[in-house]
C-alpha positions as MATLAB code, in Angstrom:
seq = 'MRYVLAVPMVPMKAFFDILEQLYKKVLLGATLENESHDYIFYLNPASLDLDCFTTTSSECSNHHDVQGRHQPSSANLASISVVPVRLKKHSPIYSAREITLLQLTVIKVMITRILSAETDSHAKEKYRDVIKILLKSSDIDSKLTCMFQNSDKLLCHMAAKCLALLLYFQLREKITLSNSWVAFCQKNLSEYPENEKVVYCLWTLTVIIKEIFKDTCSQKTEILKQFLTPFDTIFQVFYNSLFSLHFKSCQDTSKIINSMICSLELLELLIASRIHLKLHFTCQRILFLKPSCVLDVITWPVEAFVKRKFIIFIKKCLLWKVGEDLCWGSGPALMPPDQYLDVDMLALADAVLQAVDLGLLKTLSVRGKPPCFGGDEVQPACECVHGPDHVILRAASLLIIKSLEIKFQSCASANEIKVDLQSFMSELLTFLKPHLQPSLQSHNPCEWISRVFIEQDDDMLEAAKASLGIYLKLTRQCKTTEGLTQEKEMWNHHTHKYGYNPHCIFLFLLKNIGFDSSVLLDFLISSETCFLEYFVRYLKLLQKDGASFFTICKYFDVTELKDSINICGCSSSLVQDRSSNQTELSLWAALGSHRNAHASVPWASDASGPLNQPVMSKEPHITLQAAAGLSPPQASQSLVDYDSSDDSEVEVTDQHSTNSKQTSLQQEAKKKFQDTVRTGTDEKELSMEPQSRPLVPEQSNINIPFSVDCDISKVGISYRTLKCFQELQGAIYRLQKKNLFPYNATALLKLLKHTESIYNESMNSL';
ca = [
      65.079  112.761   78.627;
      67.541  115.499   77.689;
      67.061  119.207   78.135;
      69.055  121.666   76.058;
      69.106  124.972   77.879;
      71.082  128.151   77.796;
      72.827  128.300   81.120;
      73.721  131.477   83.014;
      77.138  131.897   84.507;
      78.121  131.131   88.103;
      81.444  131.481   89.922;
      83.711  128.460   89.461;
      84.270  128.368   93.195;
      80.618  127.388   93.760;
      80.875  124.572   91.249;
      84.156  123.386   92.801;
      82.722  123.508   96.341;
      79.768  121.335   95.342;
      82.075  118.787   93.733;
      84.318  118.828   96.766;
      81.382  118.108   99.108;
      80.231  115.306   96.829;
      83.742  113.859   96.805;
      83.921  113.833  100.608;
      80.575  112.074  100.945;
      81.433  109.417   98.362;
      84.871  108.886   99.885;
      83.190  108.062  103.203;
      80.631  105.822  101.517;
      77.726  107.993  102.678;
      74.293  107.719  101.092;
      73.367  110.545   98.697;
      70.110  112.327   99.616;
      69.164  113.935   96.298;
      67.706  112.304   93.238;
      70.303  110.533   91.120;
      69.718  112.871   88.169;
      70.678  115.861   90.294;
      74.336  114.862   90.334;
      74.866  114.294   86.619;
      75.428  117.960   85.763;
      78.335  118.166   88.179;
      79.916  114.876   87.061;
      79.598  115.259   83.302;
      82.873  116.636   81.868;
      80.784  118.300   79.134;
      79.449  120.676   81.803;
      82.811  122.363   81.532;
      83.729  124.221   78.378;
      87.501  124.244   78.730;
      87.791  127.097   76.250;
      85.422  129.236   78.281;
      87.605  129.432   81.339;
      89.829  132.320   80.464;
      90.831  135.298   82.529;
      87.805  137.214   81.253;
      84.234  136.773   82.396;
      82.698  136.623   78.930;
      79.849  134.220   78.419;
      80.185  131.203   76.200;
      77.669  130.919   73.401;
      77.606  127.121   73.311;
      74.684  125.252   74.737;
      75.118  122.280   77.079;
      73.036  119.300   78.026;
      71.732  119.653   81.545;
      70.063  116.972   83.636;
      69.622  118.379   87.116;
      68.435  121.522   88.782;
      69.492  120.989   92.382;
      72.603  122.446   93.930;
      73.730  121.423   97.445;
      73.950  123.950  100.205;
      77.188  124.715  101.949;
      76.299  122.270  104.714;
      75.388  119.227  102.688;
      74.248  117.995   99.316;
      70.546  118.287  100.071;
      67.940  119.986   98.094;
      68.427  123.634   97.349;
      66.892  124.128   93.945;
      68.725  126.311   91.479;
      68.523  126.862   87.771;
      71.330  125.253   85.755;
      74.244  127.629   85.581;
      77.195  128.463   83.421;
      80.502  128.886   85.280;
      82.225  132.238   85.707;
      85.898  132.752   86.460;
      86.340  133.419   90.166;
      89.951  132.609   91.052;
      92.946  131.095   89.287;
      92.892  128.317   91.923;
      89.580  126.950   90.584;
      90.639  126.402   86.990;
      88.834  124.226   84.485;
      91.663  121.710   84.751;
      91.276  121.370   88.518;
      87.527  120.971   88.251;
      87.850  118.352   85.508;
      90.358  116.384   87.574;
      88.009  116.533   90.553;
      85.094  115.338   88.400;
      87.107  112.347   87.208;
      88.218  111.611   90.749;
      84.646  111.587   92.049;
      83.590  109.186   89.273;
      86.554  106.919   90.017;
      85.888  106.837   93.775;
      82.184  106.261   93.206;
      82.845  103.185   91.035;
      85.408  101.932   93.528;
      82.745  102.232   96.227;
      80.315  100.247   94.069;
      82.852   97.447   93.699;
      83.750   97.414   97.395;
      82.098   94.901   99.694;
      82.414   97.342  102.591;
      80.060   99.938  101.107;
      76.555  100.169  102.563;
      74.013   98.539  100.270;
      71.769  101.623  100.108;
      74.683  103.918   99.301;
      75.985  101.421   96.746;
      72.627  101.281   94.973;
      72.502  105.081   94.794;
      76.006  105.246   93.339;
      75.093  102.574   90.809;
      72.071  104.588   89.636;
      74.155  107.740   89.244;
      76.770  105.974   87.095;
      74.150  104.267   84.939;
      72.409  107.583   84.271;
      75.761  109.204   83.503;
      76.520  106.477   80.932;
      73.095  106.774   79.292;
      72.726  110.536   79.307;
      76.078  111.446   77.768;
      78.623  109.991   75.431;
      81.170  109.984   78.223;
      83.367  107.331   76.594;
      84.062  109.574   73.633;
      84.612  112.602   75.843;
      87.218  110.768   77.889;
      89.046  109.391   74.854;
      89.215  112.933   73.471;
      91.195  113.886   76.573;
      93.958  111.505   75.437;
      94.988  114.214   72.961;
      95.607  116.700   75.751;
      99.212  117.616   76.456;
      98.502  117.508   80.197;
      99.799  114.063   81.238;
      97.947  114.039   84.547;
      94.646  114.782   82.815;
      95.318  112.001   80.276;
      96.153  109.547   83.036;
      93.034  110.339   85.062;
      90.862  110.143   81.955;
      92.265  106.698   81.126;
      91.812  105.500   84.707;
      88.249  106.795   84.863;
      87.397  105.332   81.456;
      88.769  101.922   82.452;
      86.610  101.824   85.574;
      83.524  102.922   83.646;
      84.119  100.166   81.091;
      84.588   97.581   83.805;
      81.405   98.776   85.470;
      79.592   98.150   82.185;
      81.071   94.664   81.926;
      80.082   93.818   85.475;
      76.567   95.190   85.066;
      76.213   93.356   81.734;
      75.900   96.623   79.822;
      77.081   96.491   76.227;
      80.411   98.198   75.737;
      80.453  101.428   73.798;
      81.022  100.757   70.112;
      82.902  104.023   69.774;
      85.472  102.987   72.385;
      85.940   99.493   70.916;
      86.444  101.028   67.478;
      88.882  103.575   68.940;
      91.050  100.828   70.446;
      90.931   98.584   67.404;
      91.939  101.457   65.146;
      94.878  102.536   67.313;
      96.204   99.029   67.861;
      96.012   98.084   64.194;
      97.620  101.309   62.974;
     100.688  101.156   65.226;
     103.295  102.719   65.000;
     101.672  105.496   62.991;
      99.125  106.151   65.738;
     100.584  107.450   69.008;
      97.463  107.002   71.147;
      98.090  103.274   71.476;
      99.676  103.712   74.918;
      96.368  104.880   76.405;
      94.552  101.966   74.788;
      97.063   99.537   76.281;
      96.871  101.214   79.651;
      93.061  101.116   79.670;
      93.000   97.447   78.683;
      95.501   96.680   81.438;
      93.497   98.441   84.149;
      90.308   96.625   83.135;
      91.947   93.183   83.366;
      93.468   94.118   86.728;
      90.008   95.054   87.989;
      88.690   91.694   86.833;
      91.394   89.950   88.862;
      90.767   92.085   91.943;
      87.004   91.680   91.956;
      85.444   89.088   94.248;
      82.520   88.193   91.991;
      82.199   84.659   90.660;
      81.763   85.600   86.995;
      85.383   86.578   86.350;
      85.824   84.176   83.444;
      82.621   85.258   81.690;
      83.467   88.950   82.137;
      86.975   88.520   80.741;
      85.694   86.459   77.835;
      83.225   89.192   76.911;
      85.976   91.783   77.145;
      88.710   89.978   75.168;
      86.562   88.776   72.294;
      86.721   92.025   70.224;
      90.499   92.371   70.744;
      91.848   88.840   70.247;
      92.883   89.228   66.606;
      93.790   92.915   66.830;
      96.250   92.341   69.673;
      98.092   89.734   67.605;
      98.478   92.312   64.817;
      99.787   94.871   67.286;
     102.216   92.340   68.829;
     103.743   91.614   65.430;
     103.992   95.292   64.539;
     105.553   96.341   67.835;
     108.294   93.722   68.036;
     109.175   93.817   64.346;
     110.342   97.445   64.538;
     113.955   98.281   63.733;
     114.910   99.937   66.981;
     118.177  101.443   65.764;
     116.491  103.273   62.909;
     113.792  104.850   65.097;
     114.203  108.552   65.823;
     112.135  108.754   69.009;
     113.008  105.569   70.887;
     111.331  106.750   74.094;
     107.858  106.282   72.576;
     108.731  102.756   71.467;
     110.063  101.882   74.917;
     106.930  103.298   76.515;
     104.755  101.204   74.219;
     106.830   98.102   74.977;
     106.590   98.517   78.725;
     102.808   98.977   78.509;
     102.407   96.015   76.162;
     104.589   93.844   78.416;
     102.305   94.524   81.374;
      99.242   93.692   79.284;
     100.934   90.548   77.970;
     101.674   89.416   81.500;
      98.026   89.881   82.481;
      96.848   87.920   79.463;
      99.103   84.998   80.381;
      98.029   85.280   84.022;
      94.389   85.048   82.965;
      95.275   81.823   81.157;
      96.777   80.410   84.354;
      94.118   81.519   86.834;
      90.990   81.753   84.664;
      89.914   79.021   82.290;
      90.144   80.860   78.979;
      91.850   79.949   75.722;
      92.305   82.978   73.463;
      95.113   83.153   70.936;
      96.275   86.453   72.417;
      96.962   84.575   75.672;
      99.382   82.287   73.816;
     101.014   84.876   71.577;
     104.282   84.921   73.581;
     104.657   81.142   73.318;
     103.767   81.122   69.628;
     106.361   83.797   68.827;
     108.795   83.917   71.776;
     111.741   85.201   69.731;
     110.007   88.580   69.341;
     110.248   89.297   73.076;
     113.679   87.696   73.473;
     115.094   89.884   70.716;
     114.323   93.006   72.761;
     116.911   91.908   75.333;
     119.590   92.115   72.626;
     118.544   95.599   71.501;
     120.616   98.636   72.531;
     117.994   99.745   75.053;
     118.348  100.949   78.623;
     119.254   98.365   81.257;
     115.901   98.668   83.035;
     114.085   97.590   79.848;
     116.217   94.474   79.521;
     115.670   93.779   83.194;
     111.880   93.991   82.860;
     111.847   91.662   79.859;
     114.167   89.043   81.324;
     112.232   88.978   84.601;
     109.003   88.615   82.641;
     110.351   85.594   80.732;
     111.609   84.090   83.985;
     108.102   84.375   85.452;
     106.656   82.676   82.385;
     109.081   79.750   82.651;
     108.302   79.348   86.350;
     104.573   79.694   85.617;
     104.376   82.516   88.178;
     102.944   85.222   85.968;
     100.368   87.332   87.777;
     100.991   85.763   91.177;
     100.929   89.192   92.811;
      97.340   89.625   91.566;
      96.077   86.336   92.912;
      96.841   86.305   96.610;
      94.244   86.097   99.334;
      90.811   85.780   97.764;
      92.225   85.732   94.234;
      91.413   82.974   91.744;
      92.955   79.561   92.253;
      95.440   77.934   89.906;
      93.508   76.243   87.095;
      94.425   72.831   85.639;
      96.913   73.203   82.773;
      95.342   73.509   79.339;
      96.080   71.205   76.434;
      98.693   73.498   74.928;
     100.734   74.061   78.088;
     103.461   71.474   77.513;
     103.912   72.490   73.892;
     104.019   76.186   74.750;
     106.500   75.802   77.604;
     108.780   73.674   75.438;
     108.640   76.281   72.665;
     109.596   79.053   75.101;
     112.409   76.982   76.631;
     113.812   76.134   73.202;
     113.683   79.794   72.181;
     115.560   80.829   75.354;
     118.289   78.236   74.801;
     118.584   79.220   71.161;
     118.966   82.872   72.166;
     121.637   81.918   74.720;
     123.426   79.921   72.041;
     123.412   83.031   69.829;
     125.014   85.158   72.563;
     122.156   86.455   74.679;
     124.240   86.527   77.875;
     126.854   88.764   76.250;
     124.233   91.467   75.659;
     123.128   91.739   79.302;
     124.174   94.832   81.235;
     125.368   93.288   84.471;
     127.741   96.026   85.596;
     127.249   99.763   85.683;
     125.276  102.138   87.849;
     123.403  100.309   90.575;
     119.622  100.368   90.031;
     118.018  102.318   92.872;
     114.517  103.332   93.794;
     113.868  106.744   92.303;
     116.729  106.653   89.782;
     120.349  105.701   89.379;
     122.008  109.053   90.083;
     124.058  109.323   93.272;
     124.692  112.581   95.100;
     128.304  113.816   94.848;
     128.787  113.558   98.605;
     127.733  109.896   98.629;
     130.084  107.096   97.722;
     128.842  104.916   94.876;
     129.815  101.252   95.183;
     129.686   99.664   91.768;
     128.881   95.997   91.570;
     127.004   93.456   89.494;
     123.258   93.604   89.077;
     122.266   90.507   91.018;
     118.695   90.714   89.727;
     119.999   90.155   86.204;
     122.367   87.407   87.369;
     119.546   85.567   89.115;
     117.098   85.946   86.244;
     119.618   84.855   83.600;
     120.637   81.843   85.690;
     117.042   80.763   86.191;
     116.279   81.233   82.503;
     118.949   78.714   81.558;
     118.518   76.127   84.319;
     114.715   76.112   84.030;
     114.786   75.981   80.229;
     117.136   73.000   80.385;
     114.840   71.211   82.810;
     111.801   71.789   80.588;
     113.637   70.668   77.466;
     115.052   67.521   79.055;
     111.619   66.349   80.199;
     110.803   65.538   76.580;
     114.303   64.321   75.654;
     114.922   60.572   75.489;
     118.655   60.544   74.746;
     121.095   60.657   77.667;
     123.925   61.701   75.343;
     121.890   64.623   74.002;
     121.105   65.726   77.549;
     124.776   65.601   78.520;
     125.883   67.550   75.470;
     123.328   70.325   76.005;
     123.976   70.390   79.736;
     127.721   70.695   79.230;
     127.339   73.426   76.626;
     124.851   75.666   78.426;
     126.137   75.164   81.967;
     129.670   75.949   80.798;
     128.410   79.167   79.263;
     126.419   80.048   82.378;
     129.326   79.413   84.755;
     131.629   81.410   82.482;
     129.090   84.254   82.510;
     128.819   84.202   86.311;
     132.526   83.812   87.089;
     133.618   87.490   86.717;
     130.735   88.709   88.861;
     131.177   86.430   91.887;
     133.941   87.164   94.379;
     135.766   85.029   95.250;
     135.552   83.400   91.866;
     133.847   80.060   91.389;
     137.081   78.771   89.861;
     138.582   78.137   93.304;
     135.426   76.613   94.752;
     133.052   73.780   94.084;
     131.119   74.764   90.911;
     127.935   73.496   92.562;
     128.156   76.484   94.882;
     126.933   78.779   92.117;
     123.286   78.475   93.165;
     123.956   79.478   96.768;
     126.213   82.321   95.678;
     123.938   83.782   93.017;
     120.623   83.418   94.866;
     121.731   84.118   98.427;
     119.464   87.202   98.623;
     116.393   85.581   97.032;
     115.134   82.410   98.703;
     112.282   81.664   96.320;
     114.500   81.877   93.217;
     117.237   79.852   94.916;
     114.835   77.025   95.660;
     113.430   77.149   92.131;
     116.959   76.812   90.752;
     117.766   73.986   93.167;
     114.555   72.171   92.229;
     115.274   72.568   88.519;
     118.828   71.237   88.902;
     117.484   68.302   90.926;
     114.973   67.593   88.176;
     117.774   67.559   85.611;
     119.854   65.216   87.778;
     116.958   62.791   88.307;
     116.125   62.772   84.603;
     119.731   62.088   83.683;
     120.000   59.418   86.383;
     117.046   57.536   84.943;
     118.489   57.767   81.451;
     121.961   56.649   82.568;
     120.550   53.604   84.346;
     119.142   52.352   81.072;
     122.198   53.100   78.947;
     125.247   52.711   81.209;
     126.408   49.861   83.393;
     130.148   50.199   83.780;
     131.555   51.611   86.993;
     134.016   53.768   85.076;
     131.226   55.348   83.038;
     129.244   56.042   86.194;
     132.249   57.752   87.749;
     132.643   59.875   84.637;
     129.007   60.896   84.891;
     129.467   61.680   88.585;
     132.422   63.873   87.618;
     130.119   65.573   85.101;
     127.594   66.519   87.811;
     130.257   68.302   89.854;
     132.089   69.969   87.013;
     128.946   71.584   85.628;
     127.409   72.499   88.959;
     124.279   70.381   89.278;
     125.137   67.709   91.871;
     122.078   67.688   94.170;
     123.979   66.717   97.337;
     126.454   69.568   96.973;
     123.682   72.047   96.228;
     121.668   70.966   99.260;
     124.676   71.062  101.580;
     125.575   74.566  100.427;
     121.978   75.562  101.159;
     122.260   74.195  104.693;
     125.596   75.941  105.216;
     124.049   79.236  104.123;
     121.384   78.976  106.803;
     123.791   77.699  109.464;
     122.079   74.272  109.652;
     119.166   76.061  111.311;
     116.123   73.791  111.357;
     113.778   76.723  112.055;
     114.676   78.222  108.674;
     113.761   74.940  106.982;
     110.520   74.938  108.957;
     109.818   78.450  107.717;
     110.395   77.289  104.143;
     108.097   74.297  104.634;
     105.113   76.299  105.862;
     105.628   79.200  103.466;
     103.476   79.574  100.382;
     106.144   81.739   98.735;
     108.659   78.994   97.874;
     108.673   75.523   96.331;
     110.742   74.094   99.196;
     108.257   71.380  100.171;
     108.312   69.814   96.719;
     112.072   70.176   96.447;
     112.735   68.812   99.942;
     110.543   65.730   99.514;
     112.199   64.905   96.203;
     115.645   65.342   97.686;
     114.906   63.160  100.738;
     113.681   60.416   98.413;
     116.939   60.705   96.467;
     118.891   60.565   99.747;
     117.271   57.224  100.557;
     118.628   55.731   97.341;
     121.936   57.576   97.117;
     123.131   57.860  100.712;
     126.656   56.647   99.884;
     127.278   59.580   97.543;
     125.921   61.987  100.127;
     128.354   60.832  102.841;
     131.264   60.793  100.423;
     130.566   64.417   99.506;
     130.136   65.296  103.185;
     133.671   64.056  103.812;
     135.054   66.350  101.165;
     133.183   69.268  102.712;
     134.829   68.376  106.030;
     138.243   68.372  104.367;
     137.588   71.783  102.839;
     136.436   73.254  106.150;
     139.461   71.744  107.891;
     141.805   73.324  105.376;
     140.079   76.699  105.673;
     140.208   76.539  109.478;
     143.913   75.776  109.450;
     144.520   78.724  107.145;
     142.486   81.021  109.396;
     144.440   79.929  112.457;
     147.674   81.026  110.802;
     149.054   77.573  110.283;
     149.496   77.927  106.568;
     152.992   79.391  106.883;
     154.333   76.066  108.127;
     152.798   74.063  105.307;
     154.357   72.925  102.094;
     153.271   75.294   99.319;
     154.558   73.614   96.158;
     152.516   70.424   96.145;
     149.787   69.948   93.614;
     146.124   70.237   94.550;
     145.463   66.626   93.611;
     148.165   65.312   95.970;
     146.959   67.525   98.795;
     143.403   66.398   98.337;
     144.377   62.734   98.454;
     146.384   63.305  101.649;
     143.409   64.966  103.300;
     141.093   62.179  102.237;
     143.531   59.622  103.650;
     143.721   61.474  106.961;
     139.944   61.329  107.268;
     139.784   57.643  106.409;
     137.765   58.266  103.283;
     136.713   55.713  100.758;
     139.270   54.624   98.258;
     137.460   56.121   95.313;
     136.315   59.318   97.016;
     138.519   61.440   94.806;
     136.737   60.131   91.750;
     133.414   61.062   93.314;
     134.298   64.671   94.051;
     136.679   65.729   91.285;
     136.074   69.478   91.296;
     138.927   70.257   93.686;
     141.484   69.315   91.074;
     140.287   72.275   89.022;
     140.973   74.819   91.751;
     142.976   77.815   90.746;
     145.364   77.830   93.680;
     147.282   75.037   95.490;
     145.756   73.600   98.597;
     147.778   73.696  101.794;
     148.693   70.250  103.057;
     148.835   69.880  106.834;
     150.722   67.210  108.734;
     147.986   65.200  110.409;
     147.867   62.395  112.942;
     145.532   59.436  112.750;
     143.057   61.277  114.941;
     143.112   64.771  113.438;
     142.998   68.022  115.434;
     139.963   69.926  114.200;
     139.060   73.526  114.629;
     135.423   73.912  115.505;
     134.724   77.238  113.879;
     133.159   75.580  110.862;
     131.078   73.302  113.045;
     129.438   76.167  114.884;
     125.791   76.722  114.046;
     123.783   79.900  113.885;
     121.000   81.075  116.145;
     117.570   80.037  114.962;
     115.177   82.671  113.680;
     111.477   82.791  114.334;
     109.453   80.775  111.904;
     107.197   82.593  109.525;
     103.451   82.397  110.081;
     102.617   82.159  106.401;
     100.964   78.914  105.344;
     101.091   76.741  102.244;
      97.975   75.177  100.813;
      98.916   71.471  100.667;
      96.622   68.723  101.876;
      99.578   66.413  102.446;
     103.335   66.378  102.011;
     102.722   63.606   99.465;
     101.089   66.182   97.192;
     104.280   68.163   96.845;
     105.728   65.602   94.438;
     103.156   66.352   91.784;
     102.872   70.086   92.289;
     103.430   71.883   88.998;
     104.971   75.081   90.283;
     105.525   74.982   93.495;
     119.423   84.150  105.750;
     118.450   84.596  108.281;
     120.848   84.439  111.217;
     121.202   86.226  114.567;
     124.660   87.649  115.280;
     125.791   87.527  118.884;
     128.804   89.280  120.352;
     131.369   86.941  121.884;
     134.498   87.860  123.806;
     136.687   85.540  121.744;
     136.570   83.080  118.883;
     137.516   80.300  121.296;
     134.496   80.909  123.549;
     132.161   81.094  120.555;
     133.365   77.799  119.108;
     133.289   76.139  122.502;
     129.706   77.212  123.196;
     128.344   76.281  119.769;
     130.073   72.934  119.760;
     128.580   72.099  123.141;
     125.148   73.082  121.809;
     125.719   70.821  118.821;
     126.692   67.640  120.679;
     124.505   67.997  123.776;
     121.162   66.201  123.930;
     118.420   68.171  125.683;
     116.085   66.830  128.299;
     113.225   66.784  125.806;
     115.208   64.997  123.095;
     112.826   62.054  123.043;
     109.931   64.348  122.207;
     111.572   65.281  118.906;
     110.878   61.928  117.246;
     107.631   60.280  116.315;
     108.514   57.124  118.249;
     111.125   56.151  120.860;
     114.583   55.813  119.349;
     116.413   52.526  119.584;
     119.526   54.492  120.423;
     120.112   58.237  120.474;
     121.476   59.809  117.319;
     123.429   62.277  119.452;
     125.430   60.818  122.357;
     124.993   62.280  125.817;
     127.708   64.880  126.438;
     126.827   66.751  129.613;
     129.075   68.757  131.872;
     132.248   68.325  129.848;
     134.689   70.977  128.809;
     135.693   70.896  125.172;
     138.789   72.822  124.118;
     138.951   74.924  120.986;
     140.992   72.263  119.179;
     140.389   68.680  120.262;
     141.041   65.104  119.286;
     137.698   63.655  118.262;
     135.985   61.639  115.578;
     135.173   63.720  112.510;
     131.735   62.047  112.354;
     130.699   63.867  115.548;
     131.388   67.364  114.237;
     131.382   66.869  110.450;
     128.834   68.206  108.012;
     126.958   64.895  107.809;
     126.448   64.985  111.582;
     125.224   68.589  111.494;
     122.897   67.762  108.597;
     121.310   64.835  110.406;
     121.118   66.882  113.624;
     119.247   69.582  111.661;
     116.877   66.949  110.242;
     116.215   65.567  113.715;
     115.359   69.019  115.086;
     113.113   69.702  112.086;
     111.363   66.369  112.565;
     110.666   67.165  116.200;
     109.349   70.655  115.425;
     106.990   69.332  112.739;
     105.807   66.522  114.987;
     104.995   68.872  117.857;
     103.113   71.273  115.579;
     101.158   68.490  113.907;
     100.286   66.952  117.273;
      98.677   70.266  118.220;
      97.001   70.644  114.796;
      99.117   73.717  114.088;
     100.901   72.446  110.983;
      99.227   73.609  107.757;
      99.096   70.207  106.037;
      99.452   66.493  106.731;
     103.196   65.950  107.099;
     103.122   62.206  107.827;
     104.986   61.280  104.655;
     107.563   64.002  105.262;
     108.119   62.825  108.841;
     108.713   59.272  107.623;
     111.338   60.505  105.180;
     113.062   62.529  107.888;
     112.930   59.569  110.285;
     114.571   57.370  107.674;
     117.587   59.670  107.467;
     118.555   58.542  110.965;
     118.920   54.936  109.839;
     120.912   56.090  106.815;
     123.282   57.959  109.112;
     123.624   55.051  111.542;
     124.354   52.616  108.728;
     127.027   54.938  107.388;
     128.664   55.273  110.815;
     128.600   51.506  111.328;
     130.253   50.927  107.951;
     133.225   53.072  108.980;
];
């Protein structure tokens, strides 16, 4: 029941003090002693007439709705009865604005306490009663939406935050949403861009969906369904209106950018709800139905940070990782894909490739001021080092490689795959070339993944997995359409030239981590990367394609040998005017390579500068700098939720080094080489079963000079790779034996064990 009373005035300080005491009690989760109705007067924003609080002490003639008659004492909020009062100006510190902000804060904290599992049940029930009475006794939704018109940005923000929590409270308590608020949002969304209040509608909608994700209740899907139903059609209208604007002709572009950023966040949450909650609204598919609208924004003359946000958003959509930051811990699990998933992903991938074909990469702002936390301005006294924006480089690279993988999954023609792959990978490598130093032109093109993604492990592994998927798809197609050896060699040349040979990519990955098995172990038990799925698929490929792997390993050895000779200052005595092809063949001959090895690794002939040709004996002198490994890091304790390593094959979406100071390069190489070739006393414990013969020969108590005559197979990259696999196998086996490994790795251990026989067969064939 409402009482309409004329209220006498009281100093604002008294009102503020009461609110402050209430805030402290709610913040601590303490139980409120008074009747629930007693607190409504102090929480209702209508208790404050903002026009009344002037520098004078004149009374306001308006009447206000009053619910309670109890005012807390200075010690606590317990029952000192007072008549309802009107506030009188006491001090500029206690302004109407400050009191209103404190009211909104108390409401926000109270609802947060209701939603928290840590709040005492009695206190929670009291808070729930207070909020329910507040919702029934006053049209608080309308009062808060009226604050959106205020020029005070902080007041608008707090009003939107408070309103969002009140609306979510209603959804959770199965209270019908206010018709006035629903109508307010529908009107503003449908009238964009004429109506400027749309930002607060978007922001409120976003906060509500975030609260649904954060909540631990089991009715998430039902709550979200109830919430989205009135806005499904309206949001589609707004989406079309927003992204059909002519940006260049707009006078105030800042408002458009603000609306776009807010809508992008809401769009991401809608797609995330499709992934993690079983719902099928059209607004959740709007990006996939009209992907060109969002892609066009990247080509607009907008600030670099806007393009960055949009390209990262599209990358997340292609990787099916939208909303992953909302769903950790107790968040909702990944739902089975809906019936439209394949069609939608193919539509988005096609739109990305079409945009790239129309010149999307040329519109990206890769160079310029470095993006920094807090702005891009650098103090005059500080030196500004300009360089490429690696976030953009990584996102653009993943957009193309992932879109190609998605498109090729539904493509039946090997020729069509090759044509598209050649076209888009050429454009990508051309785009990356100016931003990578030294340029990719003088290196193996397959190195682009390791170079671009060296600072982002999860993206690097996604790119490697996508390129492996493309290779496997093309391999299957080529087996059915090609049979001639010459055609196969041409296709092998194609994989190197356009940077998607899986053996090269994997070897560059191992080189980046210094062949450190503990880093691979960290990847395997981490839930933040797709390494398990990628690694299992690659090991299966290695079983079938071991010959290509060892051929490529030999070329890597040649390259390291050449680099080591140059570092040692031997290049001055070498012949400089020979062609790169001749040099490469001489190096292959010195290593006893296969006759057709040059055809298998043709990228070196495209190098920009001539290779230096050394004069080599039958048993080459090898510098061991390249063979030196890096110190192992500690493995991460994060776990991945796989029941078995077999499951990684069907999963949908799924550098660290320690520097040590050495007195000389010779001592460092000597020590690391000894570590590489020496077998420890517990070597037999590293395998699942006793080995028929050790993979690594016993080499104890021998002195190895910096440059020695030895077989390349004992220090080459294939040896270091298999040594890394053996150490990884032993680490996994020991952890699984103690039930410390997060999933059943039996299948993975079998694959790793099989690599030993592949290596032994290769050594025997030499």
